[in-house]
Amino acid sequence: MTLPSLSSQPIDESSILREQVLSTDNHDGRHFNTNFILSDAEKILRLGMGTTEEVTVEKLNQVVELNNIYEQLSYHIRQVSIEIVSDLNAKTANQQHSTTIGVLRKLCWYSWEDKMVLMLAGFSIIYGEYILLDSRLCKGGSKLGGLAKKLESLTQNNLAETLPSYTQKVIVDCLSYVLELTKCVVELKPCPYYSPPPSVILALPMATYWIATTLINVSAACVCGAHFNKEKGRGIFSNIAACMEGLNYWRNDQSVLLLITSGFDISNEQIDFLNWFFDNSSPYIIWIPIMSYNAAWTTEDEHHFEKVKERMYNLRLLNDPQKRLLPQFIRFVKKELFPKCKMRWGEDAILVSIDLKGRIVHLNVVHMILTWAPHYIQKNTIGVQRLYNIIPWVTKEVKEGTSGVNRVVPEIDEMINDFLSEIGGKINAWADLVDRRIRKVLAQSTPYHNDREKDLWQQETTWSLHLLAPKFESYQPIGELIIDWIQEEKYIFLYGGNDMKWVQEFTSKVREVGSKTQLNIELVYVGRNKKIRGIIDKKRMSHSPLHNSASVWWFWTRLRSMFLSRIHYLDVTNCPVKDYNNDEILQGLKKLLAYESTNTTIEGWALLSKGAKVIVCGHGTKMLRVMNEYQIWKENIAPKGFGQAFKDHHEMIFMNRHSCCTLEYPIKLDKIPENETCHECSRSMHKFLTFTCCHGHDVDSDKD
């Protein structure tokens, strides 16, 4: 292959431009297998240029996974892609020049030849997505998987358009020239016996500059001008990448959670929780405040920003957000992310999970991280179960099959043992190989994923204190309090309420019955009423582990998040209506949230468990009546046990009057039932639309 004459190329050799280009170079001697990466980038480019064999669905899906090939260089390749897409809307020559210089700076440590290859690799990722969107290449698009399937759906929804034929020809010609030039330069690089002429060496920096400019222009033509409708296009990759470009904390081996808030609207309790979560988990949390207006920040905005930033001492921040955030990213968040989370813009913050490839894998992990501890979420539960039961079966079959052979082959037993040992070794080696591959895949992914949340719920099969009050270090003081009681299978009453008279009567009666039955029944107040909690602590009427507003917020916000996460899980698993209404975890959460709703004024409630097993949960009046009628059901304690005898009598009691119950759903939730049955009286509940304002305080903070 011959190197085309560079002297005929319209390369601007002006001293100012050349000095700018040369200033981006800081080659430190590093190198890599350019042929390997160039070959894979060329495969993708050839697909789009129509100069390779017929495109199949399998090949297109391989395009999406290109990043897997570049394990050592994926960071810099991704940075090139990010830099290119961050300014796809650049209209002036100066804007395009700035983007080009930015790309070269990202690759400052590499030689000019290597820069060319890495730029092509970064561009091939963008171009690969364009190929997948181009419906004229997609045959059997309904079978596409992963990102290809999502992009194909855009085409079906008329969000994609086909490039005009003349534009396609220009793009193919440009890419052909760039590819040809790069391949020529790379071919010369490994030849120690040949030194290119000084004119070629001097031309390399500017050739690299014009290659970068060409790829940026082609990207703009493909990504912005062609397949995305300007008003309707989602632009997920470019929007997220453009945002990432402003972050100094992005690492190649670490997933990211984007905390997106409406302005600076986030409670102190949420910030404290996220600081704790950051200390105990693997991903970075990056705060991105998005204002409801597009004007520049006022002095008051700056002051508010600094004030919130001080509390977020563990979280990372988007540098200079008012300047870094592009308009298309803000539109994407408001019109795409929040609606998909079933939330209105301006409501609660969302926490978007981004994997190592920069893809959105969970729209809002808030409910997930409140429900389960970080170490539990991040724990790997996938692996090969040791196949120990195979060897006894093989041993039995081999010995039966060789019965009587020892008369002819005396050493048969030794041969069998050697054979079985060899099989056992191969089985273990195979299992180890699979486990290593699992660990490798997991190391390149993030546990904060939709699928992981589904897996976690599949492991939760019963409504119990393990789920209700787990022992999360520095997180759930209730779990730390009751962990020993659960192991000892003690009887435990969790209770709450807003009437001090009921609290006094109930706790006194429980102690009285406990004394008569010689049972050490534990009482734990978990209500949100600050005044009642203070009296209980002062008089030492029972345990009260939620000693401040932060712990109250964590406990009840977690239950609400668990409730919403459970609804989502039942929805995505297509749970039948009958099973949905009988799901004991969901129904148990409904009861507790109704008892402690901000709009509920019931006098009290109580939940009885033996160890972790929940026996009964009921309204305070009814639970107190069961205790007051102890003489009626005490004879059943010996044959049935205290818990079952209590439950049986509770179910026999009919209440003529009930306090009002309230169950609150977020207005944007997909699965708000048309009809809800009251868990106390079994009547249909009335549906109201309620507007709530807490004057800057969190809804789940203490009741007075």
CSV table of N, CA and C in Angstrom, one decimal, residues 535-588:
chain,number,residue,atom,x,y,z
A,535,ILE,N,-41.9,11.3,75.7
A,535,ILE,CA,-42.5,10.8,77.0
A,535,ILE,C,-42.1,9.4,77.2
A,536,ILE,N,-42.1,8.5,76.2
A,536,ILE,CA,-41.7,7.1,76.4
A,536,ILE,C,-40.3,7.0,76.9
A,537,ASP,N,-39.4,7.8,76.3
A,537,ASP,CA,-38.0,7.8,76.7
A,537,ASP,C,-37.8,8.3,78.1
A,538,LYS,N,-38.5,9.3,78.4
A,538,LYS,CA,-38.4,9.9,79.8
A,538,LYS,C,-38.9,9.0,80.9
A,539,LYS,N,-40.1,8.3,80.6
A,539,LYS,CA,-40.6,7.4,81.6
A,539,LYS,C,-40.1,6.0,81.4
A,540,ARG,N,-39.3,5.7,80.4
A,540,ARG,CA,-38.8,4.4,80.1
A,540,ARG,C,-39.9,3.4,80.0
A,541,MET,N,-40.9,3.7,79.2
A,541,MET,CA,-42.0,2.8,79.1
A,541,MET,C,-41.8,1.6,78.2
A,542,SER,N,-40.8,1.8,77.2
A,542,SER,CA,-40.4,0.8,76.3
A,542,SER,C,-39.2,1.2,75.6
A,543,HIS,N,-38.7,0.4,74.7
A,543,HIS,CA,-37.6,0.7,73.9
A,543,HIS,C,-38.1,1.8,72.8
A,544,SER,N,-37.2,2.7,72.5
A,544,SER,CA,-37.5,3.7,71.5
A,544,SER,C,-36.3,4.0,70.7
A,545,PRO,N,-35.9,3.2,69.7
A,545,PRO,CA,-34.6,3.3,69.1
A,545,PRO,C,-34.5,4.5,68.0
A,546,LEU,N,-35.7,4.9,67.6
A,546,LEU,CA,-35.7,6.0,66.6
A,546,LEU,C,-35.6,7.3,67.4
A,547,HIS,N,-34.4,7.6,67.8
A,547,HIS,CA,-34.2,8.7,68.8
A,547,HIS,C,-34.2,10.1,68.3
A,548,ASN,N,-34.1,10.2,66.9
A,548,ASN,CA,-34.1,11.6,66.4
A,548,ASN,C,-34.8,11.6,65.0
A,549,SER,N,-35.0,12.8,64.4
A,549,SER,CA,-35.7,12.9,63.2
A,549,SER,C,-35.1,12.1,62.0
A,550,ALA,N,-33.7,12.0,62.0
A,550,ALA,CA,-33.0,11.3,61.0
A,550,ALA,C,-33.4,9.9,61.0
A,551,SER,N,-33.3,9.2,62.1
A,551,SER,CA,-33.7,7.8,62.2
A,551,SER,C,-35.1,7.5,61.9
A,552,VAL,N,-36.0,8.4,62.3
A,552,VAL,CA,-37.4,8.3,62.0
A,552,VAL,C,-37.6,8.4,60.4
A,553,TRP,N,-36.9,9.4,59.8
A,553,TRP,CA,-37.0,9.6,58.4
A,553,TRP,C,-36.5,8.3,57.7
A,554,TRP,N,-35.3,7.8,58.1
A,554,TRP,CA,-34.8,6.6,57.4
A,554,TRP,C,-35.7,5.4,57.5
A,555,PHE,N,-36.3,5.2,58.7
A,555,PHE,CA,-37.1,4.0,58.9
A,555,PHE,C,-38.4,4.1,58.0
A,556,TRP,N,-39.1,5.2,58.1
A,556,TRP,CA,-40.4,5.3,57.4
A,556,TRP,C,-40.2,5.6,55.9
A,557,THR,N,-39.2,6.3,55.5
A,557,THR,CA,-38.9,6.5,54.1
A,557,THR,C,-38.5,5.2,53.4
A,558,ARG,N,-37.8,4.4,54.2
A,558,ARG,CA,-37.4,3.1,53.7
A,558,ARG,C,-38.6,2.2,53.4
A,559,LEU,N,-39.6,2.2,54.3
A,559,LEU,CA,-40.8,1.4,54.1
A,559,LEU,C,-41.6,1.9,52.9
A,560,ARG,N,-41.6,3.2,52.8
A,560,ARG,CA,-42.3,3.7,51.6
A,560,ARG,C,-41.6,3.4,50.3
A,561,SER,N,-40.3,3.4,50.3
A,561,SER,CA,-39.5,3.0,49.1
A,561,SER,C,-39.7,1.5,48.8
A,562,MET,N,-39.7,0.7,49.9
A,562,MET,CA,-39.9,-0.7,49.8
A,562,MET,C,-41.3,-1.0,49.1
A,563,PHE,N,-42.3,-0.2,49.6
A,563,PHE,CA,-43.7,-0.4,49.1
A,563,PHE,C,-43.7,-0.1,47.6
A,564,LEU,N,-43.1,1.0,47.1
A,564,LEU,CA,-43.1,1.4,45.7
A,564,LEU,C,-42.2,0.4,44.9
A,565,SER,N,-41.1,0.0,45.4
A,565,SER,CA,-40.3,-1.0,44.7
A,565,SER,C,-41.0,-2.3,44.6
A,566,ARG,N,-41.7,-2.7,45.6
A,566,ARG,CA,-42.5,-4.0,45.5
A,566,ARG,C,-43.6,-3.9,44.5
A,567,ILE,N,-44.2,-2.8,44.4
A,567,ILE,CA,-45.3,-2.6,43.4
A,567,ILE,C,-44.6,-2.7,42.0
A,568,HIS,N,-43.5,-2.1,41.8
A,568,HIS,CA,-42.8,-2.2,40.5
A,568,HIS,C,-42.4,-3.6,40.2
A,569,TYR,N,-41.9,-4.3,41.2
A,569,TYR,CA,-41.5,-5.7,41.0
A,569,TYR,C,-42.7,-6.6,40.5
A,570,LEU,N,-43.8,-6.4,41.2
A,570,LEU,CA,-45.0,-7.2,40.9
A,570,LEU,C,-45.5,-6.9,39.5
A,571,ASP,N,-45.3,-5.6,39.1
A,571,ASP,CA,-45.7,-5.1,37.8
A,571,ASP,C,-44.8,-5.8,36.7
A,572,VAL,N,-43.5,-5.7,36.8
A,572,VAL,CA,-42.6,-6.2,35.8
A,572,VAL,C,-42.6,-7.7,35.7
A,573,THR,N,-43.0,-8.4,36.7
A,573,THR,CA,-43.1,-9.8,36.7
A,573,THR,C,-44.5,-10.3,36.3
A,574,ASN,N,-45.3,-9.3,35.8
A,574,ASN,CA,-46.7,-9.6,35.4
A,574,ASN,C,-47.5,-10.5,36.4
A,575,CYS,N,-47.4,-10.0,37.6
A,575,CYS,CA,-48.1,-10.7,38.7
A,575,CYS,C,-49.6,-10.6,38.5
A,576,PRO,N,-50.4,-11.8,38.5
A,576,PRO,CA,-51.8,-11.7,38.4
A,576,PRO,C,-52.5,-10.9,39.4
A,577,VAL,N,-53.6,-10.4,39.1
A,577,VAL,CA,-54.3,-9.5,40.1
A,577,VAL,C,-54.6,-10.2,41.4
A,578,LYS,N,-55.0,-11.4,41.3
A,578,LYS,CA,-55.3,-12.2,42.6
A,578,LYS,C,-54.0,-12.3,43.5
A,579,ASP,N,-52.9,-12.6,42.9
A,579,ASP,CA,-51.7,-12.8,43.6
A,579,ASP,C,-51.2,-11.4,44.1
A,580,TYR,N,-51.4,-10.4,43.3
A,580,TYR,CA,-51.1,-9.0,43.7
A,580,TYR,C,-51.8,-8.6,45.0
A,581,ASN,N,-53.1,-8.9,45.0
A,581,ASN,CA,-53.9,-8.5,46.1
A,581,ASN,C,-53.6,-9.3,47.4
A,582,ASN,N,-53.0,-10.5,47.2
A,582,ASN,CA,-52.8,-11.4,48.3
A,582,ASN,C,-51.3,-11.4,48.6
A,583,ASP,N,-50.5,-10.6,48.0
A,583,ASP,CA,-49.1,-10.5,48.3
A,583,ASP,C,-48.8,-10.1,49.7
A,584,GLU,N,-48.3,-10.9,50.6
A,584,GLU,CA,-48.3,-10.6,52.0
A,584,GLU,C,-47.3,-9.5,52.3
A,585,ILE,N,-46.2,-9.4,51.5
A,585,ILE,CA,-45.2,-8.3,51.7
A,585,ILE,C,-45.9,-6.9,51.4
A,586,LEU,N,-46.6,-6.9,50.3
A,586,LEU,CA,-47.3,-5.6,49.9
A,586,LEU,C,-48.4,-5.3,50.9
A,587,GLN,N,-49.1,-6.2,51.3
A,587,GLN,CA,-50.2,-6.0,52.2
A,587,GLN,C,-49.7,-5.5,53.6
A,588,GLY,N,-48.6,-6.1,54.0
A,588,GLY,CA,-48.0,-5.8,55.3
A,588,GLY,C,-47.5,-4.3,55.2
